[in-house]
Coordinates of C-alpha atoms in Angstrom, one line a residue:
Chain A
M15 CA -21.1 11.8 23.3
K16 CA -24.4 9.9 22.7
S17 CA -25.0 7.0 20.4
K18 CA -26.5 7.1 17.1
P19 CA -26.4 4.0 15.8
T20 CA -28.8 4.7 13.0
F21 CA -27.3 7.4 11.9
G22 CA -23.7 6.2 11.6
L23 CA -24.3 3.5 9.9
L24 CA -25.9 5.7 7.3
F25 CA -22.7 7.7 7.5
F26 CA -21.2 4.6 6.2
F27 CA -23.3 3.4 3.1
L28 CA -23.2 7.7 2.3
L29 CA -19.7 8.1 2.6
G30 CA -18.4 4.4 2.7
L31 CA -20.3 2.0 0.7
L32 CA -22.3 4.4 -1.9
P33 CA -19.5 5.2 -4.3
F34 CA -18.5 1.6 -4.3
V35 CA -22.1 0.9 -6.0
A36 CA -22.4 4.2 -7.6
A37 CA -18.5 4.0 -9.8
L38 CA -19.6 -0.8 -10.3
I39 CA -23.0 0.3 -11.9
Y40 CA -22.3 3.4 -13.6
A41 CA -18.7 0.9 -15.3
L42 CA -22.2 -1.6 -15.9
L43 CA -24.1 0.4 -16.9
Y44 CA -21.5 1.9 -19.5
S45 CA -20.1 -1.5 -20.3
L46 CA -23.9 -2.4 -21.1
G47 CA -24.1 0.6 -23.4
I48 CA -26.9 1.9 -21.5
V49 CA -24.5 5.4 -20.6
G50 CA -21.9 7.2 -22.3
I51 CA -21.3 9.5 -25.1
L52 CA -22.0 7.1 -28.2
S53 CA -24.2 4.9 -26.7
E54 CA -26.7 2.8 -29.2
G55 CA -29.4 1.0 -26.4
A56 CA -28.1 -1.8 -24.4
S57 CA -26.1 -4.6 -25.7
I58 CA -23.7 -7.5 -25.1
S59 CA -21.8 -6.8 -27.7
Y60 CA -18.4 -5.4 -25.6
W61 CA -18.6 -7.8 -23.0
R62 CA -18.8 -10.1 -26.1
Q63 CA -16.2 -8.8 -27.7
V64 CA -13.3 -8.5 -24.1
F65 CA -13.5 -11.4 -23.6
Q66 CA -13.5 -13.4 -27.0
S67 CA -10.2 -10.9 -27.9
G68 CA -8.8 -12.8 -25.0
E69 CA -7.0 -9.7 -23.7
L70 CA -9.2 -9.8 -20.2
I71 CA -8.4 -13.1 -19.4
G72 CA -4.6 -13.6 -20.9
S73 CA -4.3 -9.3 -18.0
F74 CA -5.8 -11.2 -15.3
L75 CA -3.6 -14.7 -15.0
Y76 CA -0.4 -12.7 -15.7
S77 CA -0.9 -9.9 -13.1
A78 CA -3.0 -12.9 -10.9
L79 CA 1.3 -14.9 -12.0
L80 CA 2.8 -11.8 -11.0
A81 CA 1.0 -11.4 -7.7
G82 CA 1.0 -14.7 -6.7
I83 CA 5.0 -15.3 -7.9
G84 CA 5.8 -11.6 -5.4
V85 CA 3.7 -12.9 -2.7
A86 CA 5.7 -15.7 -2.3
L87 CA 8.9 -15.1 -2.3
S88 CA 8.1 -12.1 0.0
V89 CA 6.7 -14.3 2.0
S90 CA 9.7 -17.5 2.0
L91 CA 12.2 -14.2 2.4
A92 CA 10.3 -12.5 5.0
L93 CA 10.4 -16.0 7.2
L94 CA 14.5 -16.4 6.7
V95 CA 15.2 -13.2 7.8
S96 CA 12.2 -13.5 10.4
M97 CA 13.2 -16.8 11.9
G98 CA 16.9 -17.0 11.4
L99 CA 17.1 -13.5 12.6
R100 CA 14.1 -13.6 14.8
T101 CA 16.7 -12.6 18.5
S102 CA 18.4 -10.1 16.3
L103 CA 15.8 -9.1 15.2
Q104 CA 14.2 -7.8 19.1
H105 CA 17.3 -5.9 20.0
R106 CA 16.3 -2.2 20.0
F107 CA 18.3 -0.7 16.5
W108 CA 16.9 -4.1 14.3
S109 CA 13.7 -3.6 15.9
L110 CA 13.1 0.5 14.4
L111 CA 15.3 0.1 11.5
I112 CA 13.4 -3.1 9.2
Y113 CA 9.9 -0.6 10.3
F114 CA 12.5 1.7 8.2
P115 CA 11.2 -0.2 4.4
L116 CA 7.4 0.7 5.4
A117 CA 7.6 4.6 4.3
I118 CA 9.1 3.6 0.7
P119 CA 6.1 3.9 -1.7
G120 CA 5.4 1.6 -4.7
M121 CA 6.5 4.6 -7.3
V122 CA 9.7 5.7 -5.1
A123 CA 10.4 1.3 -5.6
S124 CA 9.9 1.6 -8.4
F125 CA 12.2 4.5 -10.0
L126 CA 14.8 2.7 -6.8
S127 CA 14.0 -0.1 -9.6
I128 CA 14.5 1.3 -12.5
Q129 CA 17.9 3.3 -11.0
L130 CA 19.3 -0.6 -10.0
L131 CA 18.0 -2.6 -12.6
S132 CA 18.9 -1.0 -15.4
K133 CA 20.1 -1.5 -18.4
A134 CA 21.7 1.8 -17.6
G135 CA 22.0 1.4 -13.9
F136 CA 23.2 1.1 -11.4
F137 CA 24.0 -3.4 -10.5
S138 CA 24.8 -2.9 -14.7
R139 CA 27.7 0.0 -14.1
I140 CA 28.8 -2.6 -11.4
S141 CA 28.5 -5.2 -13.6
M142 CA 31.0 -3.8 -16.1
K143 CA 33.6 -2.2 -13.5
M144 CA 34.1 -6.1 -12.0
G145 CA 34.1 -7.0 -16.1
W146 CA 30.7 -9.8 -15.4
I147 CA 30.1 -7.8 -18.7
D148 CA 31.5 -6.5 -21.4
S149 CA 28.7 -4.0 -22.8
L150 CA 25.8 -2.9 -21.6
Q151 CA 23.7 -6.1 -24.0
Q152 CA 25.3 -8.1 -22.2
F153 CA 23.2 -7.8 -18.4
P154 CA 19.7 -9.1 -18.5
D155 CA 17.0 -7.1 -19.3
W156 CA 14.8 -6.7 -15.5
I157 CA 12.6 -3.9 -16.5
N158 CA 9.8 -3.2 -18.9
D159 CA 10.8 -7.7 -20.1
S160 CA 8.4 -8.9 -20.7
Y161 CA 8.6 -12.0 -18.1
G162 CA 7.5 -8.7 -15.2
I163 CA 11.7 -9.8 -13.3
G164 CA 11.3 -6.3 -12.3
I165 CA 7.9 -5.6 -11.4
I166 CA 8.1 -9.1 -9.5
L167 CA 11.0 -8.2 -7.9
T168 CA 10.0 -4.8 -6.7
F169 CA 7.2 -6.3 -4.9
V170 CA 9.4 -8.2 -3.2
L171 CA 10.4 -5.2 -2.2
I172 CA 8.0 -3.1 -0.9
V173 CA 5.2 -6.6 0.3
S174 CA 8.9 -8.1 1.6
P175 CA 9.5 -5.8 4.9
F176 CA 6.1 -6.3 5.9
F177 CA 6.2 -9.8 6.6
V178 CA 9.1 -10.2 8.4
I179 CA 7.1 -7.6 10.9
L180 CA 4.1 -9.9 10.9
F181 CA 6.1 -12.5 11.5
S182 CA 8.0 -11.6 14.4
N183 CA 5.3 -10.7 16.0
V184 CA 2.9 -13.0 15.4
Y185 CA 6.0 -15.5 16.8
Q186 CA 6.1 -13.7 20.1
N187 CA 2.4 -13.3 20.8
E188 CA 1.2 -16.6 19.8
R189 CA 4.6 -18.2 22.2
V190 CA 6.0 -20.1 19.6
S191 CA 9.5 -20.2 20.8
E192 CA 7.3 -21.6 24.3
L193 CA 5.3 -24.3 22.1
S194 CA 8.8 -25.4 20.5
T195 CA 10.3 -26.0 23.6
L196 CA 8.3 -28.1 24.4
A197 CA 8.1 -29.8 21.2
Y198 CA 12.4 -30.0 21.9
S199 CA 11.2 -31.9 25.5
L200 CA 9.5 -34.2 23.9
G201 CA 11.9 -35.4 21.3
A202 CA 12.0 -33.8 18.0
R203 CA 14.3 -32.5 15.5
S204 CA 14.7 -28.8 14.5
N205 CA 13.6 -29.7 11.2
Q206 CA 10.5 -31.3 12.8
V207 CA 10.1 -27.9 14.8
F208 CA 9.8 -26.0 12.1
W209 CA 8.0 -27.9 9.7
K210 CA 5.2 -29.0 12.4
V211 CA 4.9 -26.2 15.1
T212 CA 6.6 -22.7 13.5
L213 CA 5.3 -22.3 9.9
P214 CA 1.8 -24.1 10.5
I215 CA 1.4 -21.0 13.3
L216 CA 2.4 -19.0 10.9
F217 CA 0.4 -19.8 8.8
S218 CA -3.2 -20.3 9.9
K219 CA -2.1 -16.9 11.6
T220 CA -1.6 -14.6 8.9
K221 CA -3.2 -16.6 5.6
R222 CA -5.8 -14.0 5.4
I223 CA -3.4 -10.9 5.7
M224 CA -1.1 -13.0 2.6
I225 CA -4.4 -13.4 0.6
L226 CA -5.1 -9.6 1.5
Y227 CA -1.3 -8.6 0.2
F228 CA -2.3 -10.7 -3.3
I229 CA -5.3 -9.2 -4.2
F230 CA -3.5 -5.7 -3.6
L231 CA -0.8 -6.6 -6.0
L232 CA -3.8 -8.4 -7.8
G233 CA -4.9 -4.5 -8.7
S234 CA -1.2 -2.8 -8.3
Y235 CA -0.9 0.3 -10.3
E236 CA 2.2 2.3 -10.8
I237 CA 4.6 -0.3 -10.0
P238 CA 3.8 -2.1 -13.6
L239 CA 2.7 1.6 -15.1
V240 CA 6.2 2.3 -15.0
L241 CA 8.2 -0.9 -14.7
G242 CA 6.0 -2.6 -17.2
Q243 CA 5.6 -3.6 -20.5
E244 CA 3.1 -3.1 -24.0
S245 CA 1.6 -6.7 -23.8
P246 CA 0.6 -7.9 -21.7
Q247 CA -0.1 -5.9 -19.0
M248 CA -1.7 -6.0 -15.1
L249 CA -5.3 -5.2 -14.4
S250 CA -5.0 -1.7 -13.3
V251 CA -2.4 -0.3 -16.3
L252 CA -5.1 -2.3 -18.3
I253 CA -8.1 -0.5 -17.5
I254 CA -6.8 3.2 -17.8
R255 CA -5.2 2.2 -20.6
E256 CA -8.6 1.5 -22.3
L257 CA -10.7 3.9 -20.2
K258 CA -7.3 6.9 -21.8
Q259 CA -8.1 5.7 -25.6
F260 CA -8.5 7.9 -27.8
D261 CA -11.3 6.0 -29.7
L262 CA -14.5 6.7 -27.9
K263 CA -16.4 4.0 -28.6
L264 CA -13.7 1.4 -27.5
I265 CA -14.6 2.8 -24.0
P266 CA -17.1 0.9 -22.7
E267 CA -14.5 -2.1 -22.8
G268 CA -12.4 -0.5 -20.5
Y269 CA -15.4 -0.5 -18.4
V270 CA -15.8 -4.1 -19.1
I271 CA -13.1 -5.2 -17.8
A272 CA -13.1 -2.9 -14.4
V273 CA -16.8 -4.6 -13.9
A274 CA -15.4 -7.9 -14.2
Y275 CA -12.2 -6.6 -12.0
T276 CA -14.2 -5.2 -9.0
V277 CA -16.7 -8.5 -9.3
V278 CA -14.1 -10.9 -9.0
I279 CA -12.5 -8.4 -5.9
A280 CA -16.6 -8.6 -4.7
V281 CA -16.6 -12.2 -4.2
S282 CA -12.7 -12.5 -2.9
A283 CA -13.9 -10.5 0.4
L284 CA -16.5 -12.2 0.7
L285 CA -15.6 -15.6 0.6
V286 CA -11.9 -14.1 2.7
F287 CA -14.1 -12.8 5.1
R288 CA -17.5 -14.0 5.7
R289 CA -18.9 -16.1 8.9
R290 CA -15.5 -14.7 10.5
E291 CA -14.7 -12.1 13.4
V292 CA -12.9 -9.3 11.7
Q293 CA -9.2 -8.1 13.1
V294 CA -6.6 -6.1 11.4
H295 CA -4.3 -7.0 14.1
E296 CA -4.0 -10.5 13.7
Chain B
M24 CA 26.7 -14.9 17.8
S25 CA 27.7 -17.8 14.0
N26 CA 29.4 -15.3 11.0
I27 CA 27.0 -16.6 8.7
K28 CA 24.4 -14.8 11.0
R29 CA 26.8 -11.4 11.7
L30 CA 27.1 -11.0 7.8
A31 CA 23.1 -12.1 6.7
L32 CA 22.5 -9.0 9.8
F33 CA 25.4 -6.8 8.6
F34 CA 23.3 -7.7 4.4
L35 CA 19.8 -7.3 6.6
G36 CA 21.1 -4.1 7.4
L37 CA 22.6 -2.2 4.2
G38 CA 19.5 -3.7 2.0
I39 CA 17.2 -1.6 4.5
L40 CA 20.2 1.5 4.7
F41 CA 20.6 1.5 0.5
P42 CA 18.5 2.3 -0.7
F43 CA 17.5 5.7 1.7
A44 CA 21.4 6.7 0.9
Y45 CA 21.5 6.1 -2.6
L46 CA 18.5 8.5 -3.7
A47 CA 20.0 10.7 -1.0
F48 CA 23.7 10.8 -3.2
L49 CA 21.6 10.6 -6.7
S50 CA 20.4 13.6 -5.2
F51 CA 22.8 15.1 -4.5
S52 CA 24.7 13.9 -8.0
G53 CA 25.0 15.2 -11.6
A54 CA 27.0 14.1 -14.4
W55 CA 26.9 10.9 -14.1
F56 CA 26.9 8.9 -17.1
F57 CA 27.1 5.2 -18.5
P58 CA 29.6 3.4 -17.0
E59 CA 30.8 5.4 -14.7
V60 CA 29.5 4.2 -10.8
L61 CA 30.4 7.7 -9.6
P62 CA 28.8 10.5 -10.8
G63 CA 31.6 13.1 -12.7
Y64 CA 30.1 15.5 -10.5
F65 CA 28.5 15.8 -6.2
G66 CA 27.9 18.8 -4.5
L67 CA 23.7 21.3 -4.0
K68 CA 23.2 21.7 -7.6
N69 CA 21.0 19.8 -8.0
W70 CA 18.8 21.2 -4.8
K71 CA 19.7 25.2 -5.7
E72 CA 18.2 24.7 -8.5
I73 CA 15.0 22.9 -7.5
L74 CA 14.8 25.3 -5.0
S75 CA 15.8 28.6 -6.9
T76 CA 13.5 27.5 -10.2
E77 CA 9.9 27.1 -11.5
S78 CA 9.5 23.6 -10.0
D79 CA 7.0 23.9 -8.1
M80 CA 8.8 20.8 -5.7
G81 CA 7.9 23.0 -2.5
F82 CA 4.3 23.6 -3.9
S83 CA 3.7 19.9 -4.8
F84 CA 5.5 19.0 -1.0
F85 CA 2.8 21.0 0.2
S86 CA 0.2 20.2 -1.2
S87 CA 0.9 16.3 0.1
L88 CA 1.5 17.6 3.2
G89 CA -1.9 19.2 3.3
I90 CA -3.8 16.8 1.6
S91 CA -2.9 13.7 3.6
L92 CA -3.2 15.7 7.3
L93 CA -6.4 17.0 6.2
V94 CA -7.5 13.3 4.9
A95 CA -6.1 11.6 7.5
T96 CA -7.8 14.2 10.2
L97 CA -10.4 13.2 8.7
G98 CA -10.7 9.8 7.8
T99 CA -9.8 9.5 11.3
G100 CA -12.4 11.1 12.8
T101 CA -15.0 9.6 11.4
G102 CA -13.6 5.8 10.8
F103 CA -13.9 6.9 14.5
I104 CA -16.9 7.8 15.6
W105 CA -18.7 5.7 13.4
S106 CA -16.9 2.7 12.8
K107 CA -18.4 1.7 17.0
S108 CA -22.0 1.8 15.6
I109 CA -20.6 -1.1 13.3
A110 CA -18.9 -2.8 16.1
Y111 CA -22.3 -3.3 18.8
H112 CA -24.4 -3.4 15.6
A113 CA -26.2 -7.4 15.2
Q114 CA -25.3 -8.3 12.0
K115 CA -21.2 -6.2 12.7
E116 CA -19.8 -9.4 10.4
S117 CA -21.9 -8.5 7.1
W118 CA -21.4 -4.5 7.6
L119 CA -17.2 -5.3 7.6
V120 CA -17.7 -7.5 5.2
L121 CA -19.3 -4.5 2.7
A122 CA -15.8 -2.1 4.3
Y123 CA -13.7 -4.1 2.9
F124 CA -14.5 -3.5 -0.4
P125 CA -13.9 0.1 -1.6
Y126 CA -10.3 -0.9 0.3
M127 CA -9.3 -4.2 -0.9
L128 CA -10.5 -2.2 -4.9
S129 CA -7.3 -0.6 -6.3
P130 CA -7.7 2.9 -5.8
V131 CA -7.4 4.2 -9.7
V132 CA -9.9 1.7 -10.6
L133 CA -12.1 2.9 -8.5
A134 CA -11.6 6.3 -9.6
A135 CA -12.0 5.9 -13.0
C136 CA -15.7 4.6 -12.5
L137 CA -16.3 7.5 -10.3
N138 CA -14.7 10.0 -12.2
F139 CA -17.7 10.6 -14.5
F140 CA -18.5 12.1 -11.0
F141 CA -16.3 13.9 -9.9
L142 CA -16.2 15.2 -13.1
K143 CA -20.7 16.8 -13.0
S144 CA -19.7 17.9 -9.5
G145 CA -16.7 19.9 -10.9
L146 CA -14.6 19.0 -8.6
S147 CA -12.5 16.7 -11.7
G148 CA -9.3 18.4 -11.2
T149 CA -9.2 20.6 -7.8
W150 CA -7.1 19.7 -5.0
Q151 CA -10.5 18.9 -2.6
G152 CA -11.2 16.3 -5.4
V153 CA -8.5 14.4 -4.6
V154 CA -8.7 14.6 -0.5
L155 CA -12.1 13.6 -1.3
G156 CA -11.4 10.6 -3.6
Q157 CA -8.5 9.6 -1.4
Y158 CA -11.2 9.8 1.9
L159 CA -13.6 7.3 0.3
V160 CA -10.5 4.6 0.6
A161 CA -9.4 6.5 3.9
F162 CA -13.1 5.6 5.9
P163 CA -13.3 2.5 4.5
Y164 CA -9.7 0.9 6.0
S165 CA -10.4 3.6 9.4
V166 CA -13.9 1.9 10.3
I167 CA -11.8 -1.6 9.8
F168 CA -9.2 0.1 11.9
F169 CA -10.6 0.4 15.2
Q170 CA -12.9 -2.3 15.6
A171 CA -10.7 -3.9 18.3
F172 CA -10.7 -0.9 19.9
W173 CA -14.7 -1.2 20.4
N174 CA -15.1 -3.8 22.4
H175 CA -16.6 -6.0 25.5
R176 CA -14.6 -3.9 27.9
T177 CA -14.8 -0.4 26.1
R178 CA -18.5 -1.2 26.0
Q179 CA -17.7 -1.6 30.6
F180 CA -16.0 1.3 31.1
E181 CA -18.3 3.4 29.0
Q182 CA -21.6 1.9 30.9
L183 CA -20.3 2.3 34.0
V184 CA -19.5 6.2 33.6
L185 CA -22.9 6.0 32.6
T186 CA -23.9 4.5 35.1
L187 CA -22.5 6.9 37.6
G188 CA -24.5 9.3 36.4
G189 CA -21.9 10.8 34.0
S190 CA -23.0 12.1 30.6
S191 CA -23.1 9.8 26.9
N192 CA -20.9 13.0 25.7
Q193 CA -18.6 12.8 29.1
A194 CA -17.7 9.1 28.0
F195 CA -16.9 10.1 25.0
V196 CA -14.6 12.6 25.9
Q197 CA -13.7 11.8 29.6
V198 CA -13.2 7.8 29.0
L199 CA -12.8 7.2 25.1
L200 CA -10.6 9.7 23.6
P201 CA -8.1 9.9 26.1
L202 CA -8.3 5.2 25.8
A203 CA -7.6 5.7 22.4
K204 CA -5.6 7.7 21.9
G205 CA -2.9 5.0 20.8
M206 CA -4.6 3.9 18.6
I207 CA -6.0 6.9 16.9
L208 CA -2.3 8.4 16.0
V209 CA -1.8 4.7 14.9
C210 CA -4.8 5.0 12.3
F211 CA -4.1 8.6 11.5
F212 CA -0.3 7.7 10.8
Q213 CA -1.7 5.3 8.6
T214 CA -4.5 7.3 6.4
F215 CA -1.6 9.8 6.4
L216 CA -0.1 7.3 4.6
I217 CA -1.6 6.3 2.1
S218 CA -3.1 8.8 0.8
W219 CA 1.1 10.5 0.6
F220 CA 1.7 7.5 -0.9
E221 CA -1.2 6.5 -3.2
Y222 CA -0.1 8.1 -7.2
G223 CA -2.8 6.5 -9.4
L224 CA -6.2 8.1 -8.0
T225 CA -4.7 11.5 -7.2
A226 CA -2.8 11.7 -10.9
L227 CA -6.8 10.7 -12.3
I228 CA -8.9 12.9 -10.6
G229 CA -6.0 15.3 -10.7
V230 CA -5.5 15.5 -14.6
G231 CA -2.1 16.7 -14.4
K232 CA -3.1 20.1 -11.7
V233 CA -2.8 19.1 -8.8
Q234 CA 0.2 17.9 -8.2
T235 CA 1.6 15.8 -4.9
L236 CA 5.4 14.4 -4.8
T237 CA 4.2 11.0 -6.3
V238 CA 2.9 12.2 -9.1
K239 CA 6.4 14.9 -10.2
V240 CA 7.9 11.9 -9.2
F241 CA 6.6 9.7 -12.4
L242 CA 6.1 13.3 -14.4
Y243 CA 10.9 13.2 -13.8
I244 CA 10.9 10.1 -14.6
K245 CA 9.1 10.3 -18.1
E246 CA 11.4 13.4 -18.7
A247 CA 14.5 11.2 -17.1
N248 CA 15.7 13.4 -15.0
F249 CA 16.6 11.4 -12.5
Y250 CA 17.9 13.7 -9.9
Y251 CA 14.9 15.6 -9.5
G252 CA 13.1 12.4 -9.8
A253 CA 15.4 11.8 -6.7
I254 CA 15.1 15.3 -4.7
A255 CA 11.2 14.2 -5.0
C256 CA 11.3 10.3 -3.6
C257 CA 13.9 12.1 -1.0
L258 CA 10.6 14.3 -0.2
L259 CA 8.7 11.3 0.4
V260 CA 10.5 9.1 1.9
W261 CA 12.1 11.5 4.6
P262 CA 9.3 12.2 6.0
P263 CA 7.4 9.1 6.9
V264 CA 10.7 8.4 8.2
I265 CA 10.6 10.6 10.5
L266 CA 7.0 9.1 11.7
L267 CA 7.9 5.8 11.5
Y268 CA 10.8 7.0 14.0
L269 CA 8.2 8.9 16.4
N270 CA 5.3 6.2 16.1
K271 CA 8.0 3.1 17.1
R272 CA 9.5 4.7 19.6
F273 CA 6.2 6.9 21.4
V274 CA 3.1 5.3 20.6
Y275 CA 3.4 1.3 19.2
N276 CA 6.0 1.1 22.1
R277 CA 3.1 2.1 24.9
L278 CA 0.8 0.3 22.7
V279 CA 1.7 -3.1 22.6

């Protein structure tokens, strides 16, 4: 097959980049009141309203907090499992079984969380049967709660299995075992080997993927849609809520939030991946 | 092995298998009222009802399957072919950073901002629109994925074929495709999952007319019909589990 680099780049631009650019430009024009059913000419009033209401900042901080805690807990749990059970996970049965949780999508994870963690859920029933609680109200509020506990637990459920696999693979590929043996032979204690050898290697090889996951969770939709509360809402849920509201005059505010979110993502991509050989498989 | 490790392994296995077992158990259950730990009914009633009534679960399953297969085929095929142009370009890194933009953005936000164009083109509320919307996410992923394939060694293989008198078509069909077979399968599997698991973009562009399994699960959650919801969840998770097994057993192990 003949190599057609210009045609290839054109195709990539048309189907890979143009939709993104078109979406951003349309959202920007709508947010400035230039296009839209009730457009009244260019104005930054919608931007002013959004920033004055504080909803964008609140939602952004709330999303960043939940995504950050979700990634931190997932990474910690994955480290504990992948390092604590390292030799067992290399066994054929376990090396296959740890892939199974990757088959659970966000929507199913949300469904499971409702079934297991809600006040009338499975764990609440078990608690009642065991006599730990006497009534429904005594079970903790984990679904649609103000602290986003259900959302965070569901994030951990879907993210930590990936990091278990990732850390196990990096440990093998980077020959951390041999390096640890060398450190032991030079007189290091097991604590020192973990903190000074294992952890720095694992983190340096996976930090970009951690940032990517933080960004994915920041824009997560179905989990906060099902398990979140009315206010504050995570970014994607807030954007869709604003864009779908009945008051057409307020729709540009939804596009303001969408543009702000898109710009944050674009800047993040530039900061994370610039001046580096980008690879999916580390 | 110490007892603590055995216990940890037991809980790890339980934690992995419990969600699958619970969903299957719930799909066969009925009359499961609070605070009962076990259901009042356990049998095939829900599955029989869902297969015989107008719930359209079978249609949703095959819609999801068809859309995902199409997105995976298109995404992997075009991604493999056109990723080469970027991999060998002098400004490769800049192009790749641009490829990350649509991939990192929340699909539902991308769909919301593109909804106007889908409405104008008549693609809103159609399966073709959903396929196109999901393709816009799968294609950049595929382009990024195949960068690992187009390396110096691959280029040398291709040039060797050309030096020995082979055409560029022969180099592609007889050398590059067989070399990339494993990666193509993995990418196909990943893009299939991107589409199979997708909810927000599908619901927004499909406007309720294209009811994939994820859309069904959300509808059942809203209706508080958890038994049917569990059936939809089972149909959603078991095919990827089988694919994961096949992928791990026959593809991934041969790649590493």
